[in-house]
PDB file of C-alpha atoms and ligand atoms in Angstrom:
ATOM      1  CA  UNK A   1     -35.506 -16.061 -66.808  1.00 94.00           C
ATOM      2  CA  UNK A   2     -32.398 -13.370 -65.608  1.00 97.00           C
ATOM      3  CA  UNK A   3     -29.398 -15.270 -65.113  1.00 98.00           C
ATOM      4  CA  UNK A   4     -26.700 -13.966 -62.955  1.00 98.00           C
ATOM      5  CA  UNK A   5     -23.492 -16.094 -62.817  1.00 99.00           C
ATOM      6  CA  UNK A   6     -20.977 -15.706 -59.788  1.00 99.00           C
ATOM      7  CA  UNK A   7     -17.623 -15.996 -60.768  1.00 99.00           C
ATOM      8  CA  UNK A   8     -15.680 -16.535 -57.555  1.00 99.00           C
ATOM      9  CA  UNK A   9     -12.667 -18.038 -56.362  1.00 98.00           C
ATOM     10  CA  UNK A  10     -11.955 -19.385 -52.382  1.00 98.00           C
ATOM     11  CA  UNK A  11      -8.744 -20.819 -50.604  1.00 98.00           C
ATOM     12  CA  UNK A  12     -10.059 -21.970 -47.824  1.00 97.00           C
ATOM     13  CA  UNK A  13     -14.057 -21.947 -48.048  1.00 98.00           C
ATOM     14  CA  UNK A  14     -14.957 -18.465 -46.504  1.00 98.00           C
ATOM     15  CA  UNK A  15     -15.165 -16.746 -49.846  1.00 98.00           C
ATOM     16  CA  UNK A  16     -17.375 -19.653 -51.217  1.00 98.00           C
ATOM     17  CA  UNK A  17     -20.097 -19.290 -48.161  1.00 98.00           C
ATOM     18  CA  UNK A  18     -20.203 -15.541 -49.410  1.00 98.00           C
ATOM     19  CA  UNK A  19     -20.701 -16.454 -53.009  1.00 98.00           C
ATOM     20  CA  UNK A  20     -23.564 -19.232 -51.399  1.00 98.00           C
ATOM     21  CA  UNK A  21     -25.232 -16.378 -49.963  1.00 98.00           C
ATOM     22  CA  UNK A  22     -25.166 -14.079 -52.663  1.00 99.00           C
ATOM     23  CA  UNK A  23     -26.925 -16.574 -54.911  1.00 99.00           C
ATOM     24  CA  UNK A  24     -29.602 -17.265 -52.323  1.00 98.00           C
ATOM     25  CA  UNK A  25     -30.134 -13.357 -52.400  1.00 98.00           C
ATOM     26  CA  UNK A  26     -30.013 -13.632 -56.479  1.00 98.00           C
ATOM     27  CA  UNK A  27     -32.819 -16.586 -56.177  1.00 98.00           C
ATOM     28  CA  UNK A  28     -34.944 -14.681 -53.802  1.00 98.00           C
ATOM     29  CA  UNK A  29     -34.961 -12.047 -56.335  1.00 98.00           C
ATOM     30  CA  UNK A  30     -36.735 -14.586 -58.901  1.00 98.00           C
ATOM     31  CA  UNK A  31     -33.934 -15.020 -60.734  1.00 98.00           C
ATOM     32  CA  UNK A  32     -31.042 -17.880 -61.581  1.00 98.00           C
ATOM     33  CA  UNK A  33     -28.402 -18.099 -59.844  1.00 98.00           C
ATOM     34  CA  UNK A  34     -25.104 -19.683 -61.584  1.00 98.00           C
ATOM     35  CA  UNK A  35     -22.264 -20.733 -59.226  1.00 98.00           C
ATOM     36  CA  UNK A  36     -19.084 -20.735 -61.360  1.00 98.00           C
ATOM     37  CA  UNK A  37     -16.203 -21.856 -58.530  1.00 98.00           C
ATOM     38  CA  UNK A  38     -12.540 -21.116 -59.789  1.00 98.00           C
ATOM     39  CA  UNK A  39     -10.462 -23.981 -58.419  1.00 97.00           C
ATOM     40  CA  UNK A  40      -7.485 -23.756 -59.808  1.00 95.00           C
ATOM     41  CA  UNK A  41      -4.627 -21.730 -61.758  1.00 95.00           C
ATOM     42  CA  UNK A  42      -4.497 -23.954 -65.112  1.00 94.00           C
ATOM     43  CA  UNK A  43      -7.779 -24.523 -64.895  1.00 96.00           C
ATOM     44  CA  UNK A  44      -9.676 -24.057 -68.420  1.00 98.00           C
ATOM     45  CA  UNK A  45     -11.884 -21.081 -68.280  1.00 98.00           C
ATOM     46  CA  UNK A  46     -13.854 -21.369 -71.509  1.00 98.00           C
ATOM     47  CA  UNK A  47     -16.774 -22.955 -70.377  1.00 98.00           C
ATOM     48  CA  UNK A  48     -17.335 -19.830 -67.428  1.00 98.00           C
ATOM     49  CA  UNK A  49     -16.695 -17.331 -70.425  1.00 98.00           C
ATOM     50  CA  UNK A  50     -19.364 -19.015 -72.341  1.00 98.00           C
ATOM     51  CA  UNK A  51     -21.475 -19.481 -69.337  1.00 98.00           C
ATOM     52  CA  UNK A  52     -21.151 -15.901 -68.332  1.00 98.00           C
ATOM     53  CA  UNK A  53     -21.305 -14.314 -71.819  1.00 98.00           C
ATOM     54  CA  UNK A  54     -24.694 -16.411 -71.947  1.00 98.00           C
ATOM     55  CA  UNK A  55     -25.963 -14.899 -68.456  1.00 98.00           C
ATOM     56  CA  UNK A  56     -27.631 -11.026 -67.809  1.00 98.00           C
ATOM     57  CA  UNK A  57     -25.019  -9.930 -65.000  1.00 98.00           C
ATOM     58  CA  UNK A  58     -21.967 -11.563 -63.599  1.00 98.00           C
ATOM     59  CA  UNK A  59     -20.668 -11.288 -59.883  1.00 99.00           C
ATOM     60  CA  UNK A  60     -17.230 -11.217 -59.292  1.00 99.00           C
ATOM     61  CA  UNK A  61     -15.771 -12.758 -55.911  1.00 99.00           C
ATOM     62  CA  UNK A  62     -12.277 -13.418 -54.549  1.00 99.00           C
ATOM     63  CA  UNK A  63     -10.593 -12.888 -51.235  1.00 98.00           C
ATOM     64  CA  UNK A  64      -8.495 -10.554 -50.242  1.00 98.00           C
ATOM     65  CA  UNK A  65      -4.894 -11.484 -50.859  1.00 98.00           C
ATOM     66  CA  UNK A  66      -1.765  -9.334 -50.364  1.00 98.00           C
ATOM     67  CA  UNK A  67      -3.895  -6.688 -50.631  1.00 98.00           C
ATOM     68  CA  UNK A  68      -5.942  -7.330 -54.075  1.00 98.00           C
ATOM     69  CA  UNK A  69      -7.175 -10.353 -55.784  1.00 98.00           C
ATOM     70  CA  UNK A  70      -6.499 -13.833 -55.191  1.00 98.00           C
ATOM     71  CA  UNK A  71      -3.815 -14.912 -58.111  1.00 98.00           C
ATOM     72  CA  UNK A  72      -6.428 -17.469 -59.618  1.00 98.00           C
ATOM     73  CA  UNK A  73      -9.447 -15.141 -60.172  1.00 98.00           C
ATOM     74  CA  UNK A  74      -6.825 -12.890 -61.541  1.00 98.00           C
ATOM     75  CA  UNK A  75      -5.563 -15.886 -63.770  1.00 98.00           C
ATOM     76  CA  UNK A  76      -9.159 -16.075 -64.428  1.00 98.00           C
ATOM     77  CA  UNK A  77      -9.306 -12.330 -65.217  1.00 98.00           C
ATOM     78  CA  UNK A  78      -6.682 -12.407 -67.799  1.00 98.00           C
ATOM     79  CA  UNK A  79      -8.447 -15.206 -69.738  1.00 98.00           C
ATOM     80  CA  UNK A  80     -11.734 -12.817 -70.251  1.00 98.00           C
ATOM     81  CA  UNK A  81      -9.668 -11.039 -72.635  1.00 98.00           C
ATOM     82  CA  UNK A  82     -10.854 -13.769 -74.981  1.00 97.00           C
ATOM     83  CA  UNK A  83     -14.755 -11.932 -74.519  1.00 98.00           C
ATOM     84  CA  UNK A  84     -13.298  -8.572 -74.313  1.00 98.00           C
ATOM     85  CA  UNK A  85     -11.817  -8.750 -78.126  1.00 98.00           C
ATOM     86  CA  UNK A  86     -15.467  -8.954 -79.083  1.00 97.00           C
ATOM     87  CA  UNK A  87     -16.995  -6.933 -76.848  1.00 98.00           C
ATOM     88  CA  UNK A  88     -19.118 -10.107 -75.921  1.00 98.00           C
ATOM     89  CA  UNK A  89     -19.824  -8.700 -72.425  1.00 98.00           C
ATOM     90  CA  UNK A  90     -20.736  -5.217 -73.345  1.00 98.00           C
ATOM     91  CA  UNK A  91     -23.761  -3.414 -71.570  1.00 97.00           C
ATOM     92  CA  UNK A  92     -23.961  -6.405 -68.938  1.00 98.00           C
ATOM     93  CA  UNK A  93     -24.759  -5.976 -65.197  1.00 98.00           C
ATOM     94  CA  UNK A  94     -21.624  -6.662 -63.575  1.00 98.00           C
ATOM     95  CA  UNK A  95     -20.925  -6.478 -59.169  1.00 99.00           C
ATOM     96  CA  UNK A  96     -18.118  -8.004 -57.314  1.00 99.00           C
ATOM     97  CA  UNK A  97     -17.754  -8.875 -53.963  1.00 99.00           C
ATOM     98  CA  UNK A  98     -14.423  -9.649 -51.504  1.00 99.00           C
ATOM     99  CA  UNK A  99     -13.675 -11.197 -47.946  1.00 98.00           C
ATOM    100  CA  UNK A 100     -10.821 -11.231 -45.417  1.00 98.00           C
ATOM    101  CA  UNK A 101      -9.526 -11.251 -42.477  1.00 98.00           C
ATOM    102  CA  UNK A 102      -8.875  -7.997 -40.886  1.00 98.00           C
ATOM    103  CA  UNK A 103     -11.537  -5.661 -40.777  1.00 98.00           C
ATOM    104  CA  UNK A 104     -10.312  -3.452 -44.056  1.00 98.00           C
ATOM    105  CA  UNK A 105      -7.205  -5.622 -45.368  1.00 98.00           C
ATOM    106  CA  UNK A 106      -7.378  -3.640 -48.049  1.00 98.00           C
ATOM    107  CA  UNK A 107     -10.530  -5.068 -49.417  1.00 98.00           C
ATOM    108  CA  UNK A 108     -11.248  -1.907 -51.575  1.00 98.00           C
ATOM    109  CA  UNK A 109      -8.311  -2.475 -53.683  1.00 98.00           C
ATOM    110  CA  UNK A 110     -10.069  -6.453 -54.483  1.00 99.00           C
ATOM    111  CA  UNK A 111     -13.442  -4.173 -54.992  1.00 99.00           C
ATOM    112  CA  UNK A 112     -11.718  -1.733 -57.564  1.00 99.00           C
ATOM    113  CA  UNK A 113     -10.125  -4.184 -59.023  1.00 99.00           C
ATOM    114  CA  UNK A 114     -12.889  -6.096 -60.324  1.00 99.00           C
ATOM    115  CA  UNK A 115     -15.105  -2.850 -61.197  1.00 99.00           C
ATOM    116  CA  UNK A 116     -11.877  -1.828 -63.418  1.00 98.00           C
ATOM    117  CA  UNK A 117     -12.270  -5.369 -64.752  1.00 98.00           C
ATOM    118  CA  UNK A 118     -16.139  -4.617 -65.624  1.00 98.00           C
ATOM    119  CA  UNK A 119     -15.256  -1.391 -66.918  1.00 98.00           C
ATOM    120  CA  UNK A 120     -12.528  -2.369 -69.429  1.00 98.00           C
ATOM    121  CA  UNK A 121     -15.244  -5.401 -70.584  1.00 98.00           C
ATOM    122  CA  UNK A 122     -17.537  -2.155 -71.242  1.00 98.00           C
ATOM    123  CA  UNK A 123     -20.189  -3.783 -68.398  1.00 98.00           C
ATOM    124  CA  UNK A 124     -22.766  -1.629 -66.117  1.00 98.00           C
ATOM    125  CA  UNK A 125     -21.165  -1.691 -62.785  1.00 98.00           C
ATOM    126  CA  UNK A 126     -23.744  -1.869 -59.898  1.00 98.00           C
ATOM    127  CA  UNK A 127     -22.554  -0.435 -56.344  1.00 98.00           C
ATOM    128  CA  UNK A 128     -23.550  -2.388 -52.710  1.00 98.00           C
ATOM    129  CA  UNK A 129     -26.526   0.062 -52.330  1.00 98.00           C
ATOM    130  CA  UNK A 130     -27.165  -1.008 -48.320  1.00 98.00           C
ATOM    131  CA  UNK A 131     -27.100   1.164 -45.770  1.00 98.00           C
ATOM    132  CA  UNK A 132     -23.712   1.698 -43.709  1.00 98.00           C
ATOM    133  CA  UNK A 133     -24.213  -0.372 -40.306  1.00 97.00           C
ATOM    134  CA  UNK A 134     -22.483   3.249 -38.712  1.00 97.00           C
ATOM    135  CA  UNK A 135     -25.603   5.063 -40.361  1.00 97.00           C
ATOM    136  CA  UNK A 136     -27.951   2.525 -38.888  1.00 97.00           C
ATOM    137  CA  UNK A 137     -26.084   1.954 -35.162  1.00 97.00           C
ATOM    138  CA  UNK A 138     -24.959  -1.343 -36.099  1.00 97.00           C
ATOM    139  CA  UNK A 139     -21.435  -2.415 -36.594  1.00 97.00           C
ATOM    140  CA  UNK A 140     -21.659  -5.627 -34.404  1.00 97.00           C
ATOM    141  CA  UNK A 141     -20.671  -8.954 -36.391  1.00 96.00           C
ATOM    142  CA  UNK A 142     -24.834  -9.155 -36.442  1.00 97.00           C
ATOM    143  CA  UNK A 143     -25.338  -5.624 -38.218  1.00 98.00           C
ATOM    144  CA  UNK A 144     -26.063  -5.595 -42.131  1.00 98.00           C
ATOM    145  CA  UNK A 145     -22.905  -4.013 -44.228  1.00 98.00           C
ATOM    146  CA  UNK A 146     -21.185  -3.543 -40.677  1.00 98.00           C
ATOM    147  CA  UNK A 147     -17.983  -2.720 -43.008  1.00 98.00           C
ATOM    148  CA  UNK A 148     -19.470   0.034 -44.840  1.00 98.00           C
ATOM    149  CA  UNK A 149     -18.900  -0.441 -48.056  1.00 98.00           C
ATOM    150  CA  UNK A 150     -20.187   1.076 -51.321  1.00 98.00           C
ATOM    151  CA  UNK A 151     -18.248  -0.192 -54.520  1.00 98.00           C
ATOM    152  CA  UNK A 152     -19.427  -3.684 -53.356  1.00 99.00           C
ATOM    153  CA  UNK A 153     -20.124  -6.324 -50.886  1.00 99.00           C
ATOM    154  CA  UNK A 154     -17.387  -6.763 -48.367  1.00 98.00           C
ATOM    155  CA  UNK A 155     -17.213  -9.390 -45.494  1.00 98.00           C
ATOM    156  CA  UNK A 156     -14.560 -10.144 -42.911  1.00 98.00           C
ATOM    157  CA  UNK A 157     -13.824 -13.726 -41.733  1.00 98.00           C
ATOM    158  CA  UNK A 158     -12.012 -14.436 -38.673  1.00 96.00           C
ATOM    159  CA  UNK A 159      -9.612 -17.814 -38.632  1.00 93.00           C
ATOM    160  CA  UNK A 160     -12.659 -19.788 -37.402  1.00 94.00           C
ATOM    161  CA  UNK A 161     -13.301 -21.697 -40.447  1.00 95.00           C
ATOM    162  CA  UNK A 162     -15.908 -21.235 -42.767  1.00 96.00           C
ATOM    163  CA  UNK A 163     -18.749 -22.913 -40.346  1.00 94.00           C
ATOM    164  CA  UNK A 164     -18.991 -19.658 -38.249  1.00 94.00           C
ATOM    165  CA  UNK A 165     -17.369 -17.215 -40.201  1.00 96.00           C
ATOM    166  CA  UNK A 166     -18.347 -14.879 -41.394  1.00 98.00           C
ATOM    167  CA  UNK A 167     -21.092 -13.814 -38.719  1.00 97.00           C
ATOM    168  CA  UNK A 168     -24.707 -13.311 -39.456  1.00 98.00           C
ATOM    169  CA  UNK A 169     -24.459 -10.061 -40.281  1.00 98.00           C
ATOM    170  CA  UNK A 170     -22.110 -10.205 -43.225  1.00 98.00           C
ATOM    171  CA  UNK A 171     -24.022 -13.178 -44.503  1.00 98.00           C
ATOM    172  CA  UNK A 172     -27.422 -11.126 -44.594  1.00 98.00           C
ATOM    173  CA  UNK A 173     -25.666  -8.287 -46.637  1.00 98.00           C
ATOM    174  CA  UNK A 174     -24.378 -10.964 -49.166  1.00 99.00           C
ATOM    175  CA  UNK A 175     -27.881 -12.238 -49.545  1.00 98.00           C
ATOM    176  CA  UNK A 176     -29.113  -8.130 -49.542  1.00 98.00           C
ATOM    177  CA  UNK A 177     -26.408  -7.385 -52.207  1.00 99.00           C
ATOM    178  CA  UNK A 178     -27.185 -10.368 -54.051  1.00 99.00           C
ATOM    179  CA  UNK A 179     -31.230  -9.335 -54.539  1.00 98.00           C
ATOM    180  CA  UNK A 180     -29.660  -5.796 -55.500  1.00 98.00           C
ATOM    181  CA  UNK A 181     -27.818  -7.424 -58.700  1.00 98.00           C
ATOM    182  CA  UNK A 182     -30.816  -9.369 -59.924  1.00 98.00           C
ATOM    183  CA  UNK A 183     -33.056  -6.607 -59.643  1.00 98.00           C
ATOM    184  CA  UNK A 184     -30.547  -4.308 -61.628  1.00 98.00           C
ATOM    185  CA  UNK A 185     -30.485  -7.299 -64.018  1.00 98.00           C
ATOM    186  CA  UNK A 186     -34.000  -7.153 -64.495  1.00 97.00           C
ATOM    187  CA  UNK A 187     -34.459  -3.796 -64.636  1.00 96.00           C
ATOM    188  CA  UNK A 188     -31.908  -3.654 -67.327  1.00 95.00           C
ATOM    189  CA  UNK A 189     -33.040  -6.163 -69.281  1.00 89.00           C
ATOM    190  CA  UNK A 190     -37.372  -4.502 -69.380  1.00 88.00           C
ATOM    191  CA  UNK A 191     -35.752  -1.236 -70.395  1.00 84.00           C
ATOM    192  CA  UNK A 192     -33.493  -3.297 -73.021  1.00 75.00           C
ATOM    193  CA  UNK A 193     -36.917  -4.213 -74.657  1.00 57.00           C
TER     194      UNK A 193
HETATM  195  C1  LIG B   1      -1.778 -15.482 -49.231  1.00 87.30           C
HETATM  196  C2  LIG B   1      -2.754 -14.801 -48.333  1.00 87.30           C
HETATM  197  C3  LIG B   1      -2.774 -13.416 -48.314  1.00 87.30           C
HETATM  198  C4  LIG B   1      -3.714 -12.747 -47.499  1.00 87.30           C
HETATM  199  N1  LIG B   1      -3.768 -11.377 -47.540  1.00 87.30           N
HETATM  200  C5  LIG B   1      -4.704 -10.729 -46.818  1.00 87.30           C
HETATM  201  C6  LIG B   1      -4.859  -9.320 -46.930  1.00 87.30           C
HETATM  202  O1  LIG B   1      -4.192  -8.640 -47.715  1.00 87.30           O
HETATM  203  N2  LIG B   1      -5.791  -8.732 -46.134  1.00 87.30           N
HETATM  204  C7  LIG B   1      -6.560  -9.424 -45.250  1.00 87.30           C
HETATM  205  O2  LIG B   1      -7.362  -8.835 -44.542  1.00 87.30           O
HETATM  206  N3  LIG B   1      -6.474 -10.789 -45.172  1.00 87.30           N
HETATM  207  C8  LIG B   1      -5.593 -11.437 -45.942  1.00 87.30           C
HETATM  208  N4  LIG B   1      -5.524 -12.808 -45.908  1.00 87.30           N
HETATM  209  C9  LIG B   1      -6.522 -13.551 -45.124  1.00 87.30           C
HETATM  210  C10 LIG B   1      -7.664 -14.035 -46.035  1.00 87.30           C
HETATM  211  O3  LIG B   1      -8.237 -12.965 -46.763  1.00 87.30           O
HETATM  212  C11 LIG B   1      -8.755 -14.697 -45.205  1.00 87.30           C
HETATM  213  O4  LIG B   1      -8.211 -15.819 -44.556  1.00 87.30           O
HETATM  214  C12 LIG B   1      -9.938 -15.117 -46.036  1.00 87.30           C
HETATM  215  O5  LIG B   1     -10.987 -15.540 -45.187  1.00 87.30           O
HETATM  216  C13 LIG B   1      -9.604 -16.235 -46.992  1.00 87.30           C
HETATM  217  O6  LIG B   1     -10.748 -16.511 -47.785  1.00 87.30           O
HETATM  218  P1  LIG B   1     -10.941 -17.955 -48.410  1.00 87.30           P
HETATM  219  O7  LIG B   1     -11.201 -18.906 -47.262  1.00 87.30           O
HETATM  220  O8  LIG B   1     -12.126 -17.831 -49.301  1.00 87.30           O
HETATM  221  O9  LIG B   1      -9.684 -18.289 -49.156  1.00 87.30           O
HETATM  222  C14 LIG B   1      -4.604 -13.487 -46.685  1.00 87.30           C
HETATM  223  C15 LIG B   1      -4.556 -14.894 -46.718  1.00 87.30           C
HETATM  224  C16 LIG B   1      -3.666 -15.543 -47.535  1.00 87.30           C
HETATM  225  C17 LIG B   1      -3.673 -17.056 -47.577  1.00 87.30           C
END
């Protein structure tokens, strides 16, 4: 069965309903999702470096912090130097995704961030894929990638608490973006054969 592990850290919960609904887009896809939560900075990564090295694709998520990754998924970061000494993530599907607040924050810095990450770990980066909501007429907290983004999946949460935010919209382009990975995953892994 494809496995795709999520990798994701979250301050204060809205990040982590993201990551929720990106594995309910990886399970409708038939595969497995893996929820790997980062909770803290001296936390001891080996086990998600196994776990990931183990899996077909990895998603990366963090929010949006001072403009790039928050500091433990880039503690986290540093400690996959350990897999990219042997390469032990080459040729695998790799995605990331990022929330915040305001409506960019500077979310694409988060996005290139982790596809610079996939690219020094020698990994297939796979792009968001879903129509614009400006292409489609809807950029109302209900329309699908209202935000517009390509590199990856981006939401926006307001200071609402992760109950209600982020809206519906955001939530049905993490499950959308989600089905996109563990499709690539499979694909990947038929032509691998
Ligand atoms: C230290 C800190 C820095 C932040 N920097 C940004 C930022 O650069 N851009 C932005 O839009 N929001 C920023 N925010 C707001 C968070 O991205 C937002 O509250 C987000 O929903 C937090 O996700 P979480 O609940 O998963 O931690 C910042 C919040 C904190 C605590």
């Amino acid at each position: 069965m494809t496995t795709v592990a999520i990798v994701y850290h979250s301050g204060y919960g809205h990040t982590a309903v993201v990551a929720e609904e990106v594995s309910r887009g990886v399970e409708a896809a038939g595969a497995v999702a893996q929820l790997l939560r980062i909770e803290s900075l001296d936390q001891d990564f080996g086990p998600f470096i196994d776990a990931i090295t183990a899996a077909d694709a990895v998603i990366f998520g963090a929010p949006t912090y001072m403009g790039g990754p928050s500091a433990p998924f880039k503690v986290f970061a540093d400690a996959t130097s350990r897999a990219w000494f042997t390469s032990a993530w080459k040729d695998k599907i790799a995605a990331g995704f990022t929330n915040s607040l305001s409506l960019s924050g500077d979310k694409l810095s988060t996005l290139s961030y982790f596809s610079v990450l996939a690219a020094q770990q020698g990994m297939i980066w796979v792009s968001a894929g879903i129509p614009a909501g400006a292409s489609t007429g809807d950029v109302s907290v209900d329309g699908v990638n209202r935000l517009g983004s390509s590199l990856g999946l981006m939401t926006q949460s307001d200071n609402a608490g992760p109950d209600v935010t982020p809206g519906a919209g955001d939530r049905k382009t993490a499950r959308l973006f989600g089905e996109r990975v563990a499709w690539a995953a499979k694909r990947w892994e038929k032509g691998a054969k």
